[in-house]
Short mmCIF file of N, CA, C and O in Angstrom, two decimals:
data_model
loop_
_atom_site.label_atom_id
_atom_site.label_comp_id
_atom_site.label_asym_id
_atom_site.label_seq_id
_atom_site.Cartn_x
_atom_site.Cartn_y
_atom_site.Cartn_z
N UNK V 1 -12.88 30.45 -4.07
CA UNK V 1 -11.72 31.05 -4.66
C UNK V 1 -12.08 32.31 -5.44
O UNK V 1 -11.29 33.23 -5.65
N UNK V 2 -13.65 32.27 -5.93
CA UNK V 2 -13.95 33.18 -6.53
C UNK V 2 -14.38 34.42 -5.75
O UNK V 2 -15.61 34.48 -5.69
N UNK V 3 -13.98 35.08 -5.34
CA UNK V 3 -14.02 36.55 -4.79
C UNK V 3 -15.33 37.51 -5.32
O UNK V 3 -15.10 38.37 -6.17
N UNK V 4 -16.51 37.35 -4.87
CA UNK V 4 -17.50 38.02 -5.55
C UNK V 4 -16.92 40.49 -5.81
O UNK V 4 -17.14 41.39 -6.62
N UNK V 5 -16.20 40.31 -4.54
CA UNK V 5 -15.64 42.04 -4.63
C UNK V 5 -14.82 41.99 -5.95
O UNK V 5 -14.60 43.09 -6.46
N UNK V 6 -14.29 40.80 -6.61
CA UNK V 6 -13.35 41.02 -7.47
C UNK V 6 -14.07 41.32 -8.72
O UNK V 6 -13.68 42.16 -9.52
N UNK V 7 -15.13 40.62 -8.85
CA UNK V 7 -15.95 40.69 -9.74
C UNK V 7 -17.09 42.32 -10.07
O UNK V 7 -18.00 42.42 -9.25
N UNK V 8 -17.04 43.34 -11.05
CA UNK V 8 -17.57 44.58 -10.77
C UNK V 8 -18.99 43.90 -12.17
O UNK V 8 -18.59 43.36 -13.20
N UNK V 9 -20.06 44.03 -11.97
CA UNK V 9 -20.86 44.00 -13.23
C UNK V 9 -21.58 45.11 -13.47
O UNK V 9 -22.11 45.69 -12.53
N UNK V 10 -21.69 45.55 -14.66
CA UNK V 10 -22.05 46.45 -15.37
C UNK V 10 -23.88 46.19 -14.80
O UNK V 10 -24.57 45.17 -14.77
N UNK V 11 -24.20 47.84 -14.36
CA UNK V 11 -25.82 47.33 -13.65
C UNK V 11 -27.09 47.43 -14.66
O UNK V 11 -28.30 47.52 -14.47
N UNK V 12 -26.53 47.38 -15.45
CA UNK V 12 -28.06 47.31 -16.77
C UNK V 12 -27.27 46.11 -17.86
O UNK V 12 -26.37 46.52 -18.59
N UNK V 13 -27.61 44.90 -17.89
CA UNK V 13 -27.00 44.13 -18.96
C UNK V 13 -28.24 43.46 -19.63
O UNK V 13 -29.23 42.91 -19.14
N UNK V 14 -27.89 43.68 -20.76
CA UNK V 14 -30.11 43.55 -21.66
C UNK V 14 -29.31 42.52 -22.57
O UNK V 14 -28.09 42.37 -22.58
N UNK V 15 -30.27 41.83 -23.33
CA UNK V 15 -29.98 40.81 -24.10
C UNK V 15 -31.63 40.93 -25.03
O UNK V 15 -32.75 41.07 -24.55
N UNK V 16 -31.12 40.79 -26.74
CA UNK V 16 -31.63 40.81 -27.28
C UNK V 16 -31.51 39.43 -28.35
O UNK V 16 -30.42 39.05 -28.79
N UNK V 17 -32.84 38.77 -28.69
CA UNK V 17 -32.94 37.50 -29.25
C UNK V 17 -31.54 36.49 -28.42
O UNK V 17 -30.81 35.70 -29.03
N UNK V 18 -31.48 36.74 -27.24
CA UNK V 18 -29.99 35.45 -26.71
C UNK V 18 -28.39 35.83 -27.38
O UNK V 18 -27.45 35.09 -27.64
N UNK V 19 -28.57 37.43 -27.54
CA UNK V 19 -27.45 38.16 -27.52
C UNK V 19 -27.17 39.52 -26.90
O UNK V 19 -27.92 40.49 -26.75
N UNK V 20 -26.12 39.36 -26.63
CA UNK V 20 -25.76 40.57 -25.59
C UNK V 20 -26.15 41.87 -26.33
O UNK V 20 -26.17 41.91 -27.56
N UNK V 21 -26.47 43.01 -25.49
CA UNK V 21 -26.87 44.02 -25.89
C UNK V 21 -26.18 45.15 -25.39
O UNK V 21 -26.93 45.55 -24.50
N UNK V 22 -25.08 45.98 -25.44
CA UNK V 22 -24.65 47.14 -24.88
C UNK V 22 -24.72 48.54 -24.92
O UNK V 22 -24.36 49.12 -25.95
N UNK V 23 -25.14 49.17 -23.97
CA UNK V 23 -25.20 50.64 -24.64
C UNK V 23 -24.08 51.22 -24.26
O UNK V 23 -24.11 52.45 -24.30
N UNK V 24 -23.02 50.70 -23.87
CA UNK V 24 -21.15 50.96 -23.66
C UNK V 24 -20.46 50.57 -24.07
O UNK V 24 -20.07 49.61 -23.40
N UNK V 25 -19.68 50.78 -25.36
CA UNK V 25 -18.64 49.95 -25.43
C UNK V 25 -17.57 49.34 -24.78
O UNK V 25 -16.96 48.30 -25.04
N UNK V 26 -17.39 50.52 -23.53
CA UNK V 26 -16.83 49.88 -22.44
C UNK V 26 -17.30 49.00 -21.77
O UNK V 26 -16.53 48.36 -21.05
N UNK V 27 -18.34 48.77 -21.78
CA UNK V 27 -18.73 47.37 -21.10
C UNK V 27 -18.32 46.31 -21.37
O UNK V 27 -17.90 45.50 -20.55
N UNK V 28 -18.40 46.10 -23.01
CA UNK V 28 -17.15 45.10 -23.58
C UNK V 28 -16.05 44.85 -22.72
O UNK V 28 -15.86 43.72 -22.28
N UNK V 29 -15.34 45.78 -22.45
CA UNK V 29 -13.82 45.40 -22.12
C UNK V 29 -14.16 44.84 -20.54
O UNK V 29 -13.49 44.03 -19.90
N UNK V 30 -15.41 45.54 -20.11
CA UNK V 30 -15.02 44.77 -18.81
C UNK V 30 -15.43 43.78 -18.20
O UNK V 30 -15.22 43.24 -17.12
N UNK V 31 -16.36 43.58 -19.52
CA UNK V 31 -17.01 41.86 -19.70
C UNK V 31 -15.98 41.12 -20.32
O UNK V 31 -16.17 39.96 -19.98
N UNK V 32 -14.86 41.19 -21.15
CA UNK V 32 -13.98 40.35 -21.57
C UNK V 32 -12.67 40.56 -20.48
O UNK V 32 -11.69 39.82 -20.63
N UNK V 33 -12.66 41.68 -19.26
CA UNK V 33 -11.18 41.57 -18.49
C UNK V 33 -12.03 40.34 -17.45
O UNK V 33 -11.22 39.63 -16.86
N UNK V 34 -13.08 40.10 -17.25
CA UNK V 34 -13.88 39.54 -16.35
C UNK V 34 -13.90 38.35 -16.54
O UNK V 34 -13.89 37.61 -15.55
N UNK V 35 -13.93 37.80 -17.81
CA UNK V 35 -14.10 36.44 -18.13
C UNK V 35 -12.52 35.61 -18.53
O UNK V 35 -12.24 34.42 -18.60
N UNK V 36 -11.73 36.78 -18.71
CA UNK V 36 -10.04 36.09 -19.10
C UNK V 36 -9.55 36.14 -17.59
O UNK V 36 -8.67 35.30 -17.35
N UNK V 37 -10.02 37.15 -16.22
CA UNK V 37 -10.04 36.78 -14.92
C UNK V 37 -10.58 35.38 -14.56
O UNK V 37 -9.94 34.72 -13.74
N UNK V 38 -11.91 34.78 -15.22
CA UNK V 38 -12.02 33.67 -15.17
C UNK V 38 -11.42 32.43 -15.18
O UNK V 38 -10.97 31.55 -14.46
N UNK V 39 -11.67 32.82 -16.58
CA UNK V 39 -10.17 31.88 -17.21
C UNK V 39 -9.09 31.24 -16.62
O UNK V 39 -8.82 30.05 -16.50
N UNK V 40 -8.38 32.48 -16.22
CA UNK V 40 -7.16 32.42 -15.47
C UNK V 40 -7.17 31.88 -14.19
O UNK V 40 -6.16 31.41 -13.66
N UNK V 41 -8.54 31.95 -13.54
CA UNK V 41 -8.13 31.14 -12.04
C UNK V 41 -9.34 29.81 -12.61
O UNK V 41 -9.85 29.28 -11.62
N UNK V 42 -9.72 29.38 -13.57
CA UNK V 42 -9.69 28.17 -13.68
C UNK V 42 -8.70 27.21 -14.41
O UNK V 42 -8.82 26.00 -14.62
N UNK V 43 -7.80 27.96 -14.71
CA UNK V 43 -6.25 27.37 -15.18
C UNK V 43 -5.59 27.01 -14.17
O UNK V 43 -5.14 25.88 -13.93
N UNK V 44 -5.52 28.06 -13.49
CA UNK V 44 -4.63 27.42 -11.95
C UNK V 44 -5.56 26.81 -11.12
O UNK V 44 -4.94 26.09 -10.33
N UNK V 45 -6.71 26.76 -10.94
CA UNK V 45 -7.71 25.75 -10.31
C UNK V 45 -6.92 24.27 -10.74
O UNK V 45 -6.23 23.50 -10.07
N UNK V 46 -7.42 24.25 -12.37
CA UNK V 46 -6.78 23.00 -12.93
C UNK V 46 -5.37 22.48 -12.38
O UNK V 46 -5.04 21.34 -12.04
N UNK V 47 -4.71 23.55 -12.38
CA UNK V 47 -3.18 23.03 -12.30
C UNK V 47 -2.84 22.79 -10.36
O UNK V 47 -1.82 22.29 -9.89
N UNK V 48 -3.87 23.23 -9.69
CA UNK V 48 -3.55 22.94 -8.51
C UNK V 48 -4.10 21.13 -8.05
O UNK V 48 -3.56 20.21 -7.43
N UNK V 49 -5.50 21.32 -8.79
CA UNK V 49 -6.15 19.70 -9.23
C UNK V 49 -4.83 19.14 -9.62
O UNK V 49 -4.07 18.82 -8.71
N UNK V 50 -4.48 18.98 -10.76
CA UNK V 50 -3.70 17.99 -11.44
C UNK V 50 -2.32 17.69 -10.56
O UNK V 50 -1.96 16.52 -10.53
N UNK V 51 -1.45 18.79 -9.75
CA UNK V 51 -0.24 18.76 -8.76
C UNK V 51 -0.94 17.76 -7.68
O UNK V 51 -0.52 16.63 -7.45
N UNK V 52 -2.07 18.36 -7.05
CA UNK V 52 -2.47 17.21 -6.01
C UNK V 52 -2.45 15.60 -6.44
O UNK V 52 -2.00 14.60 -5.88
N UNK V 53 -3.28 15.88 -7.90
CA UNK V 53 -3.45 14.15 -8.15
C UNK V 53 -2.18 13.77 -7.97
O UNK V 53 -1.86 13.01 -7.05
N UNK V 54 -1.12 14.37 -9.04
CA UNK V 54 0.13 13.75 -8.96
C UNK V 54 1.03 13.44 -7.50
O UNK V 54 1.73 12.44 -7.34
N UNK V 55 0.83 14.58 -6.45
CA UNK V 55 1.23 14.23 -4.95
C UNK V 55 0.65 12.85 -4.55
O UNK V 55 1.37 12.04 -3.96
N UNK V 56 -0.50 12.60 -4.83
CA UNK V 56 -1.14 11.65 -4.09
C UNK V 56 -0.52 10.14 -4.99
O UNK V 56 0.00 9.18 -4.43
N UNK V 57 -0.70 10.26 -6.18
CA UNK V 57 -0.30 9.09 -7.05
C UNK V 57 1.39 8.63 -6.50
O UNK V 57 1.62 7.44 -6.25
N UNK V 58 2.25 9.49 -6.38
CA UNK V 58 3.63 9.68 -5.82
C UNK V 58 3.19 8.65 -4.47
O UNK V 58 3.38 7.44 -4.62
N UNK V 59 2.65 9.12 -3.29
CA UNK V 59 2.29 8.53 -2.36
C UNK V 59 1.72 7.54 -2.05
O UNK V 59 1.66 7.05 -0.93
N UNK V 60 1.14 7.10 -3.22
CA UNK V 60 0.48 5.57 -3.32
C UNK V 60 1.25 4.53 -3.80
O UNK V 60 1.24 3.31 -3.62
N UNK V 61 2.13 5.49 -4.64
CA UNK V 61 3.60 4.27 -5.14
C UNK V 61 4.40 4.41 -4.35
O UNK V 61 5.42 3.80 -4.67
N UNK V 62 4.49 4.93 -3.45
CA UNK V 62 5.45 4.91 -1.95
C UNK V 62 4.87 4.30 -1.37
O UNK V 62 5.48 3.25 -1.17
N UNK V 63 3.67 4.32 -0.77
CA UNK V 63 3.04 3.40 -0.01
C UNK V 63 3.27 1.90 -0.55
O UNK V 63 3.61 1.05 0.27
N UNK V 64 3.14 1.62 -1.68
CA UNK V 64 3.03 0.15 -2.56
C UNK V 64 4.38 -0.35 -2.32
O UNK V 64 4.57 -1.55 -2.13
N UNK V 65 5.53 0.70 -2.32
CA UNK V 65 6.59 0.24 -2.25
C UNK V 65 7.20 -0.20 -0.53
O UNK V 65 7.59 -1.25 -0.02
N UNK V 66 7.05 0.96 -0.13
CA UNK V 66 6.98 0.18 1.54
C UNK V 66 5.88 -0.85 1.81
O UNK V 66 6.38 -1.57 2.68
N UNK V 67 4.74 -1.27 1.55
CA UNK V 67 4.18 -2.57 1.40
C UNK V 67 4.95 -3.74 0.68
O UNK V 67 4.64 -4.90 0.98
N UNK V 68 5.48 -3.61 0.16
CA UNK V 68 5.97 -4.43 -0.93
C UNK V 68 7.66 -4.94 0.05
O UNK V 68 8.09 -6.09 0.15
N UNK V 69 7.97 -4.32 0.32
CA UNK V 69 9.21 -4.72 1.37
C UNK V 69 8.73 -5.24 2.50
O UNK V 69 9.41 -5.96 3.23
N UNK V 70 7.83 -4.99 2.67
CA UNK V 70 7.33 -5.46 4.32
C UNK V 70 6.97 -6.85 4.06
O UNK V 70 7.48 -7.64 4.85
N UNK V 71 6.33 -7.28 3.30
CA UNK V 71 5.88 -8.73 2.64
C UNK V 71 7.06 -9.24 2.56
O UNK V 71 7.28 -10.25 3.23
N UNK V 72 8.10 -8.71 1.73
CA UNK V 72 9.32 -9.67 1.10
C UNK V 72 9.71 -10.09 2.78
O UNK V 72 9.70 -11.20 3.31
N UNK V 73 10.00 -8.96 3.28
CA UNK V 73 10.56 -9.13 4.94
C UNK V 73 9.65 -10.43 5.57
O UNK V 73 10.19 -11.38 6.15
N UNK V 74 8.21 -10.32 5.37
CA UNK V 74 7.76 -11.04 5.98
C UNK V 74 7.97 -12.92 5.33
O UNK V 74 7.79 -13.96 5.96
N UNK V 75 8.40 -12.72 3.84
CA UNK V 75 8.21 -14.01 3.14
C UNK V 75 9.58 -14.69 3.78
O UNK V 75 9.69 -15.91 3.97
N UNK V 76 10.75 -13.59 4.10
CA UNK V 76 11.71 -14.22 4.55
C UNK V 76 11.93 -14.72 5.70
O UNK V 76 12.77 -15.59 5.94
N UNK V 77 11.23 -14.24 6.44
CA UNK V 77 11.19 -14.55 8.02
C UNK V 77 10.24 -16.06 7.54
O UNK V 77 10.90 -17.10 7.46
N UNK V 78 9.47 -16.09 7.38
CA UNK V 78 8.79 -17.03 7.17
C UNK V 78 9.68 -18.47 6.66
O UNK V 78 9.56 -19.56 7.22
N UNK V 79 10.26 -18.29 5.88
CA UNK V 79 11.09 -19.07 5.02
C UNK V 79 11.84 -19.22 5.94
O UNK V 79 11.60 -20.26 6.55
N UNK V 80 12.60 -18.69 6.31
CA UNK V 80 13.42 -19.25 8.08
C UNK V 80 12.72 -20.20 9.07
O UNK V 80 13.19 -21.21 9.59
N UNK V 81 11.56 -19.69 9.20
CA UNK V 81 11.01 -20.34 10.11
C UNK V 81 10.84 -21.84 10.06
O UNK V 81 11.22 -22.51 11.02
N UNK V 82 10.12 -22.59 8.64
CA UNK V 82 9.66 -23.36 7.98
C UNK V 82 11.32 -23.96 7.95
O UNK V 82 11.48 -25.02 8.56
N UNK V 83 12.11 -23.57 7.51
CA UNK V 83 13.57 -24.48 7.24
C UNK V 83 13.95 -24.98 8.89
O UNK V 83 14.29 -26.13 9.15
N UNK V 84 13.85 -24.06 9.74
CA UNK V 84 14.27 -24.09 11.04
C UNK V 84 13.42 -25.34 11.41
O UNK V 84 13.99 -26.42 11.60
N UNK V 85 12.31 -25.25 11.50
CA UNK V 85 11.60 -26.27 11.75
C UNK V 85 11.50 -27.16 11.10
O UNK V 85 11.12 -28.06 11.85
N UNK V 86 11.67 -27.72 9.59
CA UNK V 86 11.81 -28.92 9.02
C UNK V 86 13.22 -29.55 9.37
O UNK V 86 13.42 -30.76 9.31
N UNK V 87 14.13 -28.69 9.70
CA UNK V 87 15.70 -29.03 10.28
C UNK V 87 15.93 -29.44 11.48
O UNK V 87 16.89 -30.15 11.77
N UNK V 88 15.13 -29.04 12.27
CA UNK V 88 14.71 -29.40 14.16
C UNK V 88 13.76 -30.36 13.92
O UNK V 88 13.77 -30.83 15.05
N UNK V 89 12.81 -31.12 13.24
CA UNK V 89 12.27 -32.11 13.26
C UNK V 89 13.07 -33.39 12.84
O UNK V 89 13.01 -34.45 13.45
N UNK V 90 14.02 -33.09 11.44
CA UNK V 90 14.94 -34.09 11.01
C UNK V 90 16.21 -34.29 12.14
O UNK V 90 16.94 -35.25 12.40
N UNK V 91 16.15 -33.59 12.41
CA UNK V 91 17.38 -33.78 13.62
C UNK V 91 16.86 -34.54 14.69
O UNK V 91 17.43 -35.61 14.93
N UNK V 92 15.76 -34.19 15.47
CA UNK V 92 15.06 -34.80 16.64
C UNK V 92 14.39 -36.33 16.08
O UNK V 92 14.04 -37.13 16.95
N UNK V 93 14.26 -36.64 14.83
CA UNK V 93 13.65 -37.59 14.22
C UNK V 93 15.11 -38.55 14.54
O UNK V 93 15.01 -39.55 15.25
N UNK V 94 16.65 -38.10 13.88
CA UNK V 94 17.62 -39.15 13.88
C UNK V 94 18.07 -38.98 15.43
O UNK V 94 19.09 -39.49 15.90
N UNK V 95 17.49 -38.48 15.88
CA UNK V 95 18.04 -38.62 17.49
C UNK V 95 17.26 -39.17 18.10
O UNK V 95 17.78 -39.39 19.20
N UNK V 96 16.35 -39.52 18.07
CA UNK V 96 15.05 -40.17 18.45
C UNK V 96 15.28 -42.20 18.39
O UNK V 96 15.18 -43.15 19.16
N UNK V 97 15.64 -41.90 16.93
CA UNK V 97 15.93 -43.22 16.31
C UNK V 97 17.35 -43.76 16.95
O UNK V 97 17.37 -44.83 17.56
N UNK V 98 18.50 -42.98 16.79
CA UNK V 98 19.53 -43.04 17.45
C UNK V 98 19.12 -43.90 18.63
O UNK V 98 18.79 -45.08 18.63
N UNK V 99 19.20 -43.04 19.61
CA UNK V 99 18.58 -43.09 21.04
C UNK V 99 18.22 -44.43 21.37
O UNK V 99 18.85 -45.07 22.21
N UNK V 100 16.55 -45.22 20.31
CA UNK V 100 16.69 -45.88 19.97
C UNK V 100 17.22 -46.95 19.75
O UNK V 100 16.96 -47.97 20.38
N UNK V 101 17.70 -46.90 19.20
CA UNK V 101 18.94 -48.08 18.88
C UNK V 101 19.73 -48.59 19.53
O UNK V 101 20.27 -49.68 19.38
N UNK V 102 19.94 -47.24 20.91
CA UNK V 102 21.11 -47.32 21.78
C UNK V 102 20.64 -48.55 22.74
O UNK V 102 21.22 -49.62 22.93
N UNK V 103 19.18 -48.00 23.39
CA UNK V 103 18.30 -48.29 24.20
C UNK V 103 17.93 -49.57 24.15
O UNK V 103 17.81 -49.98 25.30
N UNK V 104 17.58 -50.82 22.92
CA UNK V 104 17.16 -51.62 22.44
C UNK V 104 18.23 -52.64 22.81
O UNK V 104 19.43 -52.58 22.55
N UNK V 105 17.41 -53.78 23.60
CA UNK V 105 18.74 -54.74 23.98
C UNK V 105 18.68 -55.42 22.73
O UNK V 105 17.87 -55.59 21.82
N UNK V 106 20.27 -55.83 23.13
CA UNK V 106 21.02 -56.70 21.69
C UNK V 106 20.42 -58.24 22.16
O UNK V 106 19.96 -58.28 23.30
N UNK V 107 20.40 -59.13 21.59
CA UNK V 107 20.16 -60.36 21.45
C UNK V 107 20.87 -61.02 22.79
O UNK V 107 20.21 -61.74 23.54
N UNK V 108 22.13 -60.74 23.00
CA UNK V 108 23.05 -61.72 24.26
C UNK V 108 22.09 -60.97 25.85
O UNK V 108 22.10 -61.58 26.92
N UNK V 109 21.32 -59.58 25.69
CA UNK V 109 21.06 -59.30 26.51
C UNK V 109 19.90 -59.44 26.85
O UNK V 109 19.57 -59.04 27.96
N UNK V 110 18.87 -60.10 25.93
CA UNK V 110 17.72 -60.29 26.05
C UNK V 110 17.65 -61.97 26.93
O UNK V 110 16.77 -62.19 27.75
N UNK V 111 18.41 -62.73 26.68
CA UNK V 111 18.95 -64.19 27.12
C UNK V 111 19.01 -63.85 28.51
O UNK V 111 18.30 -64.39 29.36
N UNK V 112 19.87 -62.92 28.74
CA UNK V 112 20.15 -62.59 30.16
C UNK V 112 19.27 -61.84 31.00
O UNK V 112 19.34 -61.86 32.23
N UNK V 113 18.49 -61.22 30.37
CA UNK V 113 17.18 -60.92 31.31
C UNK V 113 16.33 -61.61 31.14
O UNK V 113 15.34 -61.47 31.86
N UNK V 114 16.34 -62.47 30.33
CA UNK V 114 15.19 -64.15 30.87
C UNK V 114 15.57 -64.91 31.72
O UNK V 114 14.96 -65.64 32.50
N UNK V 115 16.66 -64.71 31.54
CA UNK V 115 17.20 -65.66 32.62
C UNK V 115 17.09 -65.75 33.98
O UNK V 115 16.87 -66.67 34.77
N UNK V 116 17.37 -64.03 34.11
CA UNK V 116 17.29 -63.42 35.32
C UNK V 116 15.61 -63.07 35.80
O UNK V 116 15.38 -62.86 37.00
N UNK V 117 14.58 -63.04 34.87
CA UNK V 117 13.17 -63.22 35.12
C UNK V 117 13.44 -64.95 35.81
O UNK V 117 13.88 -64.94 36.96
N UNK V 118 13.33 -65.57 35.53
CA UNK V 118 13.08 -67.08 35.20
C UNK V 118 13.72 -67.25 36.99
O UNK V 118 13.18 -67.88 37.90
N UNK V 119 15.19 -66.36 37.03
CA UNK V 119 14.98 -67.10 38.16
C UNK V 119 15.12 -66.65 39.41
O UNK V 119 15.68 -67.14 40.40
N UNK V 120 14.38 -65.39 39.19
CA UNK V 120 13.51 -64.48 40.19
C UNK V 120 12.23 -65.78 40.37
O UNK V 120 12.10 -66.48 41.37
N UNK V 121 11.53 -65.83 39.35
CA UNK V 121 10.59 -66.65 39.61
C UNK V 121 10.02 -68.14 40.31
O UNK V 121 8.94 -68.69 40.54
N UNK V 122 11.80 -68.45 40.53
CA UNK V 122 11.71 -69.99 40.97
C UNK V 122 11.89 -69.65 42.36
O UNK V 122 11.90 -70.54 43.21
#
């Protein structure tokens, strides 16, 4: 982002005891337009950082939220399923028994198919 053409430096910069040394006073100004150029595109550096985080954070609570429906969707289907089938077992259970019941000779008819064994057999 940093543009080295944007940047002009002064071609003799001396430093004495770990302080700057100028023999221009203009050099000043164009060591301080240079460094508030700095500045300034690490402000909007920052602020392009911080918009992304926030895009992405946005998108992760969208994501969480379409996850979050898809489960409920899925808890409900589920919950159908499980009733459907405890309801088709109780049903097939009293029809079973029914059936059952129907099927099962009564007492006068059990007489009468001994009888009718007994006298097949003779």
């Amino acid at each position: 982002m940093l543009a080295s053409s944007q940047l002009t430096y002064p071609q003799t910069i001396q430093t004495i005891n770990g302080k700057l040394v100028v023999s221009e006073p203009n050099e000043f100004n164009c060591l301080n337009i240079q460094i508030e150029n700095i500045a300034q595109q690490l402000e909007q550096i920052e602020l392009e950082v911080v918009t992304a985080q926030q895009q992405d954070r946005r998108e992760y609570v969208n994501q969480l939220k379409i996850l979050k429906a898809s489960v409920q969707n899925l808890e409900r289907s589920y919950n159908q399923l499980l009733y459907t089938t405890i309801i088709t077992g109780v049903v097939l259970t009293a029809l079973l028994i029914w059936l059952g019941l129907i099927r099962q000779p009564s007492c006068n008819n059990k007489a009468q198919l001994t009888t009718t064994v007994v006298a097949l057999n003779n």
